[in-house]
Amino acid sequence: MPPTPAALRALAHRTLTRQPSIQAALNEMGFLQADPIRAPARAQDLTLMQRVRGYRAGDLERLYTTLDAEEDMLPNYGFVPRRVQALLHPREVGETRIEREHPELLDEVRALLRESGESGELHPREVAARLGRGRVANAWGGQSAASTRALDALHHRGEARVTRRVSGVRLYGPAPHLAALRERPLSLEERLRGAVHLLAALYAPLPEASLGYLVSLSGFGLPHLRSELRTAFRRAVREELHGERVDGLRYVWPAEWDVSAPATPRGVRIVGPFDPLVWDRRRFAHLHGWTYRLEAYTPAEKRQFGYYALPVFQAERAVGWANLRAEGGELRADLNFAPGVRETVALRRGLEAELGRYRRFLGLEG
């Protein structure tokens, strides 16, 4: 008997299980997507706020050096424990634009990394001051110092790591653990299967087509293994994951999950736009009956939801969205509800409690 949409909605909430620490949450998730927009906080903080008891905005950045955590790329840019990073390296990367335009620059930055020593670190501003080279276009259509782009390139190659952030700026240092992986990598099968199953466990239950899209995006993390990833994905959905059709849409999830009677979540949650609970817009529209969009890059006059709308859940259902901002030491909330949703006393009380959590998270209480 295939699960009902209600059962799938409840099952999707398993990703919100509260953890005792940032490390426990990162270990459980395997991948934490990052984004620099703060509205009212960065995506990684919004995601951890829903999973770590007592989490405060910026805790990940403050505690990063004490964690088993690395910044890296899987389907998107984010944070992973080193056991997951071992799936991604050694990474074979073709020639980048910065190498074509400044062919000698990477070697100069490599020399600075060696000079810093295994426990040292480089601020991009320091590298720019020492090496110069002007500015080049970055991946977001803006301009970055060529030396900063060189550091990014070496990071992507696994020749450098992010040691920490200062006011959001990444500092870099040598990555001896990745050099060791180049000498003794995991088997190809272990890397491919591990990546596919990590995505399935983090984002499931989700439509098979959506998992395929996530695997395609993971070609950014494993650029030289794109075709092998697709093969591993097809094998997983055919032989290793469980799948059922629900309303004509084939969903997949890890075979060991019990989907017969998932616990129904309680209360109200306001989650970030990159949270695994809402990341797949195909699943969101199917299970909740309305379309949600992130409109940060949509012209203001064309926005339906607002600059950085956060989906609002009551129990397992998405009932609306909120635009939150810290202003004058207070939390301002613009709340909207999906068609057909009525603001009951229970919903209003749940929203008040959740907004109280956001005030504590943002340091606005009192």
mmCIF file of C-alpha atoms in Angstrom:
data_model
loop_
_atom_site.group_PDB
_atom_site.id
_atom_site.type_symbol
_atom_site.label_atom_id
_atom_site.label_comp_id
_atom_site.label_asym_id
_atom_site.label_seq_id
_atom_site.Cartn_x
_atom_site.Cartn_y
_atom_site.Cartn_z
ATOM 1 C CA MET A 1 0.000 0.000 0.000
ATOM 2 C CA PRO A 2 1.651 3.296 -1.070
ATOM 3 C CA PRO A 3 1.830 6.070 1.535
ATOM 4 C CA THR A 4 -0.679 8.903 1.427
ATOM 5 C CA PRO A 5 0.377 12.519 0.762
ATOM 6 C CA ALA A 6 -0.252 13.181 4.466
ATOM 7 C CA ALA A 7 2.157 10.381 5.399
ATOM 8 C CA LEU A 8 4.775 11.786 3.025
ATOM 9 C CA ARG A 9 4.365 15.250 4.563
ATOM 10 C CA ALA A 10 4.864 13.823 8.029
ATOM 11 C CA LEU A 11 7.815 11.709 6.899
ATOM 12 C CA ALA A 12 9.522 14.746 5.383
ATOM 13 C CA HIS A 13 9.607 16.351 8.843
ATOM 14 C CA ARG A 14 12.034 13.726 10.100
ATOM 15 C CA THR A 15 14.783 16.050 8.839
ATOM 16 C CA LEU A 16 13.758 18.546 11.564
ATOM 17 C CA THR A 17 14.656 16.212 14.437
ATOM 18 C CA ARG A 18 16.247 18.304 17.205
ATOM 19 C CA GLN A 19 19.895 17.577 17.901
ATOM 20 C CA PRO A 20 21.937 18.396 21.023
ATOM 21 C CA SER A 21 24.741 20.205 19.159
ATOM 22 C CA ILE A 22 25.839 21.690 15.853
ATOM 23 C CA GLN A 23 28.163 18.734 15.328
ATOM 24 C CA ALA A 24 25.358 16.235 15.882
ATOM 25 C CA ALA A 25 23.157 18.089 13.382
ATOM 26 C CA LEU A 26 25.928 18.257 10.785
ATOM 27 C CA ASN A 27 26.702 14.564 11.255
ATOM 28 C CA GLU A 28 23.023 13.670 10.869
ATOM 29 C CA MET A 29 22.482 15.820 7.774
ATOM 30 C CA GLY A 30 25.813 15.222 6.042
ATOM 31 C CA PHE A 31 25.445 18.443 4.055
ATOM 32 C CA LEU A 32 24.335 21.933 5.096
ATOM 33 C CA GLN A 33 23.674 24.410 2.286
ATOM 34 C CA ALA A 34 25.071 27.921 2.714
ATOM 35 C CA ASP A 35 23.891 31.254 1.342
ATOM 36 C CA PRO A 36 25.127 34.775 2.168
ATOM 37 C CA ILE A 37 21.764 36.594 2.272
ATOM 38 C CA ARG A 38 20.721 37.617 5.799
ATOM 39 C CA ALA A 39 16.954 38.011 5.922
ATOM 40 C CA PRO A 40 16.870 37.722 8.881
ATOM 41 C CA ALA A 41 19.915 35.387 9.016
ATOM 42 C CA ARG A 42 22.069 33.324 6.678
ATOM 43 C CA ALA A 43 20.592 30.127 5.267
ATOM 44 C CA GLN A 44 22.958 27.874 7.237
ATOM 45 C CA ASP A 45 21.903 29.558 10.487
ATOM 46 C CA LEU A 46 18.191 29.295 9.650
ATOM 47 C CA THR A 47 18.629 25.577 8.953
ATOM 48 C CA LEU A 48 20.547 24.891 12.172
ATOM 49 C CA MET A 49 18.136 26.986 14.237
ATOM 50 C CA GLN A 50 15.438 24.409 13.472
ATOM 51 C CA ARG A 51 17.631 21.459 14.451
ATOM 52 C CA VAL A 52 19.893 22.496 17.338
ATOM 53 C CA ARG A 53 18.511 23.378 20.748
ATOM 54 C CA GLY A 54 19.447 26.891 21.837
ATOM 55 C CA TYR A 55 21.135 27.738 18.532
ATOM 56 C CA ARG A 56 21.937 31.422 17.969
ATOM 57 C CA ALA A 57 22.603 33.152 14.639
ATOM 58 C CA GLY A 58 26.327 33.018 13.897
ATOM 59 C CA ASP A 59 27.102 30.047 16.181
ATOM 60 C CA LEU A 60 28.359 27.981 13.232
ATOM 61 C CA GLU A 61 30.829 30.690 12.240
ATOM 62 C CA ARG A 62 31.921 31.254 15.853
ATOM 63 C CA LEU A 63 32.437 27.547 16.608
ATOM 64 C CA TYR A 64 33.660 26.396 13.186
ATOM 65 C CA THR A 65 37.273 25.865 14.274
ATOM 66 C CA THR A 66 36.131 23.468 17.028
ATOM 67 C CA LEU A 67 33.988 21.345 14.699
ATOM 68 C CA ASP A 68 34.574 18.440 12.365
ATOM 69 C CA ALA A 69 33.380 20.648 9.512
ATOM 70 C CA GLU A 70 34.658 21.794 6.130
ATOM 71 C CA GLU A 71 33.288 24.164 3.524
ATOM 72 C CA ASP A 72 32.872 22.376 0.208
ATOM 73 C CA MET A 73 30.581 21.736 -2.742
ATOM 74 C CA LEU A 74 28.138 18.858 -3.179
ATOM 75 C CA PRO A 75 24.881 19.785 -4.923
ATOM 76 C CA ASN A 76 25.548 23.383 -3.788
ATOM 77 C CA TYR A 77 28.087 25.213 -1.655
ATOM 78 C CA GLY A 78 27.898 24.445 2.041
ATOM 79 C CA PHE A 79 29.332 22.628 5.048
ATOM 80 C CA VAL A 80 30.162 18.926 5.412
ATOM 81 C CA PRO A 81 31.887 16.729 7.996
ATOM 82 C CA ARG A 82 35.217 15.341 6.810
ATOM 83 C CA ARG A 83 33.791 11.850 6.259
ATOM 84 C CA VAL A 84 31.548 13.382 3.574
ATOM 85 C CA GLN A 85 34.350 15.508 2.159
ATOM 86 C CA ALA A 86 36.243 12.245 1.614
ATOM 87 C CA LEU A 87 33.564 11.348 -0.969
ATOM 88 C CA LEU A 88 34.396 14.492 -2.951
ATOM 89 C CA HIS A 89 38.184 14.284 -3.218
ATOM 90 C CA PRO A 90 40.406 13.937 -5.082
ATOM 91 C CA ARG A 91 38.485 16.285 -7.367
ATOM 92 C CA GLU A 92 39.641 16.695 -10.952
ATOM 93 C CA VAL A 93 38.939 20.203 -12.211
ATOM 94 C CA GLY A 94 39.504 21.621 -15.678
ATOM 95 C CA GLU A 95 41.205 24.931 -16.370
ATOM 96 C CA THR A 96 39.294 27.853 -14.896
ATOM 97 C CA ARG A 97 38.921 31.399 -16.142
ATOM 98 C CA ILE A 98 41.288 32.742 -13.513
ATOM 99 C CA GLU A 99 43.986 30.339 -14.737
ATOM 100 C CA ARG A 100 43.478 31.371 -18.347
ATOM 101 C CA GLU A 101 43.636 35.085 -17.566
ATOM 102 C CA HIS A 102 46.381 34.904 -14.899
ATOM 103 C CA PRO A 103 48.256 31.636 -15.588
ATOM 104 C CA GLU A 104 50.999 32.285 -13.039
ATOM 105 C CA LEU A 105 48.750 33.434 -10.195
ATOM 106 C CA LEU A 106 47.777 30.024 -8.772
ATOM 107 C CA ASP A 107 51.432 29.076 -8.309
ATOM 108 C CA GLU A 108 52.064 32.355 -6.487
ATOM 109 C CA VAL A 109 49.128 31.740 -4.156
ATOM 110 C CA ARG A 110 50.293 28.147 -3.611
ATOM 111 C CA ALA A 111 53.644 29.555 -2.493
ATOM 112 C CA LEU A 112 51.912 31.830 0.019
ATOM 113 C CA LEU A 113 49.942 28.863 1.387
ATOM 114 C CA ARG A 114 53.153 26.866 1.842
ATOM 115 C CA GLU A 115 54.768 29.859 3.496
ATOM 116 C CA SER A 116 51.877 30.132 5.978
ATOM 117 C CA GLY A 117 52.552 26.594 7.295
ATOM 118 C CA GLU A 118 50.060 23.877 8.219
ATOM 119 C CA SER A 119 48.540 25.946 11.023
ATOM 120 C CA GLY A 120 48.615 29.257 9.146
ATOM 121 C CA GLU A 121 45.915 31.071 7.225
ATOM 122 C CA LEU A 122 45.558 33.744 4.578
ATOM 123 C CA HIS A 123 43.047 36.564 4.396
ATOM 124 C CA PRO A 124 42.069 37.366 0.776
ATOM 125 C CA ARG A 125 42.865 41.033 1.460
ATOM 126 C CA GLU A 126 46.432 40.080 2.464
ATOM 127 C CA VAL A 127 46.888 38.028 -0.715
ATOM 128 C CA ALA A 128 45.511 40.867 -2.853
ATOM 129 C CA ALA A 129 47.907 43.337 -1.205
ATOM 130 C CA ARG A 130 50.909 41.082 -1.860
ATOM 131 C CA LEU A 131 50.045 39.886 -5.359
ATOM 132 C CA GLY A 132 47.614 42.381 -6.850
ATOM 133 C CA ARG A 133 46.266 41.415 -10.320
ATOM 134 C CA GLY A 134 43.101 43.548 -10.370
ATOM 135 C CA ARG A 135 39.535 42.250 -10.442
ATOM 136 C CA VAL A 136 37.635 39.631 -12.450
ATOM 137 C CA ALA A 137 33.978 38.619 -12.808
ATOM 138 C CA ASN A 138 32.708 36.187 -10.187
ATOM 139 C CA ALA A 139 29.990 33.514 -10.338
ATOM 140 C CA TRP A 140 27.279 35.963 -9.175
ATOM 141 C CA GLY A 141 27.854 38.584 -11.871
ATOM 142 C CA GLY A 142 29.888 40.882 -9.618
ATOM 143 C CA GLN A 143 33.602 41.579 -9.337
ATOM 144 C CA SER A 144 36.161 39.890 -7.083
ATOM 145 C CA ALA A 145 39.898 40.337 -6.662
ATOM 146 C CA ALA A 146 41.783 37.967 -8.949
ATOM 147 C CA SER A 147 43.740 36.710 -5.931
ATOM 148 C CA THR A 148 40.458 35.878 -4.147
ATOM 149 C CA ARG A 149 39.308 33.924 -7.198
ATOM 150 C CA ALA A 150 42.651 32.083 -7.156
ATOM 151 C CA LEU A 151 42.088 31.102 -3.514
ATOM 152 C CA ASP A 152 38.601 29.881 -4.435
ATOM 153 C CA ALA A 153 40.038 27.824 -7.285
ATOM 154 C CA LEU A 154 42.630 26.167 -5.037
ATOM 155 C CA HIS A 155 39.924 25.483 -2.467
ATOM 156 C CA HIS A 156 37.763 23.797 -5.096
ATOM 157 C CA ARG A 157 40.761 21.740 -6.227
ATOM 158 C CA GLY A 158 41.338 20.545 -2.667
ATOM 159 C CA GLU A 159 44.679 22.336 -2.346
ATOM 160 C CA ALA A 160 43.366 24.722 0.320
ATOM 161 C CA ARG A 161 40.667 24.704 2.971
ATOM 162 C CA VAL A 162 38.583 27.372 4.656
ATOM 163 C CA THR A 163 40.074 27.736 8.126
ATOM 164 C CA ARG A 164 37.362 30.084 9.454
ATOM 165 C CA ARG A 165 35.353 33.193 8.580
ATOM 166 C CA VAL A 166 35.775 36.728 9.852
ATOM 167 C CA SER A 167 32.627 38.839 9.380
ATOM 168 C CA GLY A 168 31.589 36.400 6.675
ATOM 169 C CA VAL A 169 34.930 36.574 4.803
ATOM 170 C CA ARG A 170 36.614 33.197 4.260
ATOM 171 C CA LEU A 171 40.203 32.729 5.430
ATOM 172 C CA TYR A 172 42.224 29.955 3.791
ATOM 173 C CA GLY A 173 44.999 27.611 4.798
ATOM 174 C CA PRO A 174 46.700 24.411 3.602
ATOM 175 C CA ALA A 175 44.644 21.190 3.468
ATOM 176 C CA PRO A 176 46.980 18.306 4.388
ATOM 177 C CA HIS A 177 44.033 15.950 4.994
ATOM 178 C CA LEU A 178 42.996 16.378 1.355
ATOM 179 C CA ALA A 179 46.568 15.814 0.205
ATOM 180 C CA ALA A 180 46.408 12.497 2.069
ATOM 181 C CA LEU A 181 43.169 11.647 0.240
ATOM 182 C CA ARG A 182 44.900 12.216 -3.083
ATOM 183 C CA GLU A 183 47.377 9.544 -2.053
ATOM 184 C CA ARG A 184 44.778 7.106 -0.647
ATOM 185 C CA PRO A 185 41.277 7.928 -1.930
ATOM 186 C CA LEU A 186 38.159 5.944 -1.178
ATOM 187 C CA SER A 187 37.044 3.524 -3.849
ATOM 188 C CA LEU A 188 35.064 4.996 -6.720
ATOM 189 C CA GLU A 189 32.030 2.866 -5.859
ATOM 190 C CA GLU A 190 32.089 4.031 -2.228
ATOM 191 C CA ARG A 191 32.271 7.686 -3.277
ATOM 192 C CA LEU A 192 29.458 7.497 -5.836
ATOM 193 C CA ARG A 193 27.108 5.389 -3.755
ATOM 194 C CA GLY A 194 27.817 7.497 -0.683
ATOM 195 C CA ALA A 195 26.945 10.735 -2.483
ATOM 196 C CA VAL A 196 23.673 9.418 -3.926
ATOM 197 C CA HIS A 197 22.513 7.867 -0.660
ATOM 198 C CA LEU A 198 23.429 10.984 1.324
ATOM 199 C CA LEU A 199 21.187 13.076 -0.939
ATOM 200 C CA ALA A 200 18.380 10.519 -0.740
ATOM 201 C CA ALA A 201 18.488 10.447 3.072
ATOM 202 C CA LEU A 202 18.717 14.240 3.464
ATOM 203 C CA TYR A 203 15.978 15.293 1.038
ATOM 204 C CA ALA A 204 13.668 12.248 0.926
ATOM 205 C CA PRO A 205 10.943 11.359 0.548
ATOM 206 C CA LEU A 206 11.065 13.130 -2.772
ATOM 207 C CA PRO A 207 10.088 12.507 -6.394
ATOM 208 C CA GLU A 208 12.550 10.356 -8.285
ATOM 209 C CA ALA A 209 13.001 13.162 -10.823
ATOM 210 C CA SER A 210 13.974 15.552 -8.027
ATOM 211 C CA LEU A 211 16.615 13.172 -6.712
ATOM 212 C CA GLY A 212 17.912 12.929 -10.265
ATOM 213 C CA TYR A 213 18.178 16.723 -10.366
ATOM 214 C CA LEU A 214 20.101 16.773 -7.079
ATOM 215 C CA VAL A 215 22.479 14.145 -8.446
ATOM 216 C CA SER A 216 22.986 16.262 -11.574
ATOM 217 C CA LEU A 217 23.764 19.311 -9.427
ATOM 218 C CA SER A 218 26.306 17.189 -7.557
ATOM 219 C CA GLY A 219 28.376 17.244 -10.708
ATOM 220 C CA PHE A 220 29.673 20.537 -9.280
ATOM 221 C CA GLY A 221 31.111 18.586 -6.368
ATOM 222 C CA LEU A 222 32.315 15.674 -8.491
ATOM 223 C CA PRO A 223 32.900 17.347 -11.882
ATOM 224 C CA HIS A 224 34.907 14.505 -13.415
ATOM 225 C CA LEU A 225 32.348 11.862 -12.378
ATOM 226 C CA ARG A 226 29.120 13.262 -13.816
ATOM 227 C CA SER A 227 28.271 10.249 -15.994
ATOM 228 C CA GLU A 228 29.279 7.825 -13.231
ATOM 229 C CA LEU A 229 26.991 9.692 -10.813
ATOM 230 C CA ARG A 230 24.061 9.240 -13.172
ATOM 231 C CA THR A 231 24.813 5.517 -13.392
ATOM 232 C CA ALA A 232 24.972 5.290 -9.582
ATOM 233 C CA PHE A 233 21.649 7.153 -9.348
ATOM 234 C CA ARG A 234 19.924 4.757 -11.782
ATOM 235 C CA ARG A 235 21.270 1.765 -9.878
ATOM 236 C CA ALA A 236 20.114 3.223 -6.548
ATOM 237 C CA VAL A 237 16.511 3.852 -7.658
ATOM 238 C CA ARG A 238 16.362 0.444 -9.346
ATOM 239 C CA GLU A 239 18.005 -1.727 -6.679
ATOM 240 C CA GLU A 240 18.737 0.115 -3.408
ATOM 241 C CA LEU A 241 16.082 2.727 -2.599
ATOM 242 C CA HIS A 242 12.390 2.101 -2.044
ATOM 243 C CA GLY A 243 9.882 3.718 -4.383
ATOM 244 C CA GLU A 244 6.103 4.089 -4.695
ATOM 245 C CA ARG A 245 3.736 6.060 -6.889
ATOM 246 C CA VAL A 246 1.636 8.639 -5.074
ATOM 247 C CA ASP A 247 -0.923 10.520 -7.189
ATOM 248 C CA GLY A 248 0.950 9.339 -10.267
ATOM 249 C CA LEU A 249 4.292 10.737 -9.057
ATOM 250 C CA ARG A 250 7.029 8.222 -8.179
ATOM 251 C CA TYR A 251 8.613 8.973 -4.803
ATOM 252 C CA VAL A 252 11.810 7.391 -3.455
ATOM 253 C CA TRP A 253 13.351 7.103 0.017
ATOM 254 C CA PRO A 254 15.936 4.944 1.812
ATOM 255 C CA ALA A 255 14.864 1.292 1.947
ATOM 256 C CA GLU A 256 15.340 1.076 5.720
ATOM 257 C CA TRP A 257 12.784 3.797 6.494
ATOM 258 C CA ASP A 258 9.444 2.734 7.999
ATOM 259 C CA VAL A 259 6.823 4.817 6.200
ATOM 260 C CA SER A 260 3.790 2.938 7.479
ATOM 261 C CA ALA A 261 2.948 5.273 10.368
ATOM 262 C CA PRO A 262 5.210 8.350 10.597
ATOM 263 C CA ALA A 263 4.698 10.541 13.638
ATOM 264 C CA THR A 264 2.688 13.677 12.900
ATOM 265 C CA PRO A 265 4.692 16.783 13.838
ATOM 266 C CA ARG A 266 3.183 19.402 16.126
ATOM 267 C CA GLY A 267 3.407 23.158 16.503
ATOM 268 C CA VAL A 268 4.461 25.883 14.083
ATOM 269 C CA ARG A 269 7.791 26.128 12.290
ATOM 270 C CA ILE A 270 9.112 28.928 10.073
ATOM 271 C CA VAL A 271 11.928 27.502 7.933
ATOM 272 C CA GLY A 272 14.490 28.933 5.520
ATOM 273 C CA PRO A 273 14.106 28.724 1.726
ATOM 274 C CA PHE A 274 17.087 26.328 1.416
ATOM 275 C CA ASP A 275 15.980 24.031 4.249
ATOM 276 C CA PRO A 276 15.810 20.349 3.164
ATOM 277 C CA LEU A 277 12.146 20.384 4.197
ATOM 278 C CA VAL A 278 11.260 22.811 1.387
ATOM 279 C CA TRP A 279 14.223 22.647 -0.991
ATOM 280 C CA ASP A 280 12.398 20.606 -3.631
ATOM 281 C CA ARG A 281 9.680 22.845 -5.054
ATOM 282 C CA ARG A 282 8.148 19.939 -7.030
ATOM 283 C CA ARG A 283 7.450 18.035 -3.815
ATOM 284 C CA PHE A 284 6.279 21.187 -2.074
ATOM 285 C CA ALA A 285 3.649 21.947 -4.730
ATOM 286 C CA HIS A 286 2.429 18.336 -4.855
ATOM 287 C CA LEU A 287 2.148 17.777 -1.098
ATOM 288 C CA HIS A 288 0.929 21.214 -0.028
ATOM 289 C CA GLY A 289 -1.179 22.304 -2.993
ATOM 290 C CA TRP A 290 0.431 25.681 -3.684
ATOM 291 C CA THR A 291 3.623 26.959 -5.280
ATOM 292 C CA TYR A 292 6.346 28.583 -3.192
ATOM 293 C CA ARG A 293 9.162 30.620 -4.712
ATOM 294 C CA LEU A 294 12.291 32.384 -3.502
ATOM 295 C CA GLU A 295 12.123 35.874 -5.019
ATOM 296 C CA ALA A 296 15.330 37.497 -3.761
ATOM 297 C CA TYR A 297 16.488 37.875 -7.367
ATOM 298 C CA THR A 298 13.066 38.837 -8.752
ATOM 299 C CA PRO A 299 12.406 42.551 -9.447
ATOM 300 C CA ALA A 300 10.491 44.015 -6.495
ATOM 301 C CA GLU A 301 7.451 44.932 -8.591
ATOM 302 C CA LYS A 302 7.056 41.308 -9.741
ATOM 303 C CA ARG A 303 7.287 39.637 -6.317
ATOM 304 C CA GLN A 304 4.349 37.672 -4.983
ATOM 305 C CA PHE A 305 5.894 36.440 -1.722
ATOM 306 C CA GLY A 306 8.488 39.071 -0.870
ATOM 307 C CA TYR A 307 12.266 39.369 -0.934
ATOM 308 C CA TYR A 308 13.106 36.331 1.234
ATOM 309 C CA ALA A 309 9.896 34.524 2.125
ATOM 310 C CA LEU A 310 10.201 31.777 4.748
ATOM 311 C CA PRO A 311 7.609 28.954 4.526
ATOM 312 C CA VAL A 312 5.377 28.561 7.577
ATOM 313 C CA PHE A 313 4.305 25.076 8.710
ATOM 314 C CA GLN A 314 1.565 24.127 11.130
ATOM 315 C CA ALA A 315 1.981 20.459 12.042
ATOM 316 C CA GLU A 316 2.993 18.844 8.722
ATOM 317 C CA ARG A 317 1.269 21.326 6.383
ATOM 318 C CA ALA A 318 2.749 24.436 4.773
ATOM 319 C CA VAL A 319 0.129 27.079 5.592
ATOM 320 C CA GLY A 320 1.808 30.291 4.457
ATOM 321 C CA TRP A 321 4.973 32.329 4.481
ATOM 322 C CA ALA A 322 6.708 35.018 6.515
ATOM 323 C CA ASN A 323 9.114 37.837 5.727
ATOM 324 C CA LEU A 324 11.145 38.555 8.849
ATOM 325 C CA ARG A 325 13.619 41.340 9.540
ATOM 326 C CA ALA A 326 15.425 42.753 12.546
ATOM 327 C CA GLU A 327 14.795 46.481 12.790
ATOM 328 C CA GLY A 328 15.520 48.836 15.664
ATOM 329 C CA GLY A 329 16.251 45.938 17.999
ATOM 330 C CA GLU A 330 12.887 44.327 17.259
ATOM 331 C CA LEU A 331 11.662 41.541 15.006
ATOM 332 C CA ARG A 332 9.308 42.696 12.266
ATOM 333 C CA ALA A 333 7.118 39.956 10.795
ATOM 334 C CA ASP A 334 5.005 40.166 7.663
ATOM 335 C CA LEU A 335 2.824 37.024 7.721
ATOM 336 C CA ASN A 336 0.765 35.681 4.831
ATOM 337 C CA PHE A 337 -1.394 32.578 4.515
ATOM 338 C CA ALA A 338 -1.985 30.204 1.613
ATOM 339 C CA PRO A 339 -5.431 30.178 -0.034
ATOM 340 C CA GLY A 340 -8.013 28.448 2.148
ATOM 341 C CA VAL A 341 -5.961 28.661 5.358
ATOM 342 C CA ARG A 342 -7.747 30.253 8.312
ATOM 343 C CA GLU A 343 -5.804 31.881 11.146
ATOM 344 C CA THR A 344 -7.132 29.912 14.095
ATOM 345 C CA VAL A 345 -6.318 30.523 17.738
ATOM 346 C CA ALA A 346 -3.961 27.516 17.685
ATOM 347 C CA LEU A 347 -2.141 28.851 14.612
ATOM 348 C CA ARG A 348 -1.843 32.329 16.113
ATOM 349 C CA ARG A 349 -0.434 30.958 19.367
ATOM 350 C CA GLY A 350 1.976 28.730 17.469
ATOM 351 C CA LEU A 351 3.184 31.704 15.431
ATOM 352 C CA GLU A 352 3.724 33.772 18.577
ATOM 353 C CA ALA A 353 5.807 30.974 20.095
ATOM 354 C CA GLU A 354 7.858 30.532 16.901
ATOM 355 C CA LEU A 355 8.494 34.268 16.585
ATOM 356 C CA GLY A 356 9.665 34.202 20.198
ATOM 357 C CA ARG A 357 12.203 31.533 19.218
ATOM 358 C CA TYR A 358 13.359 33.748 16.344
ATOM 359 C CA ARG A 359 13.864 36.686 18.714
ATOM 360 C CA ARG A 360 16.109 34.538 20.915
ATOM 361 C CA PHE A 361 17.888 33.153 17.838
ATOM 362 C CA LEU A 362 18.615 36.703 16.630
ATOM 363 C CA GLY A 363 19.525 38.036 20.088
ATOM 364 C CA LEU A 364 16.527 40.387 20.185
ATOM 365 C CA GLU A 365 14.862 39.143 23.377
ATOM 366 C CA GLY A 366 14.381 41.690 26.131
#
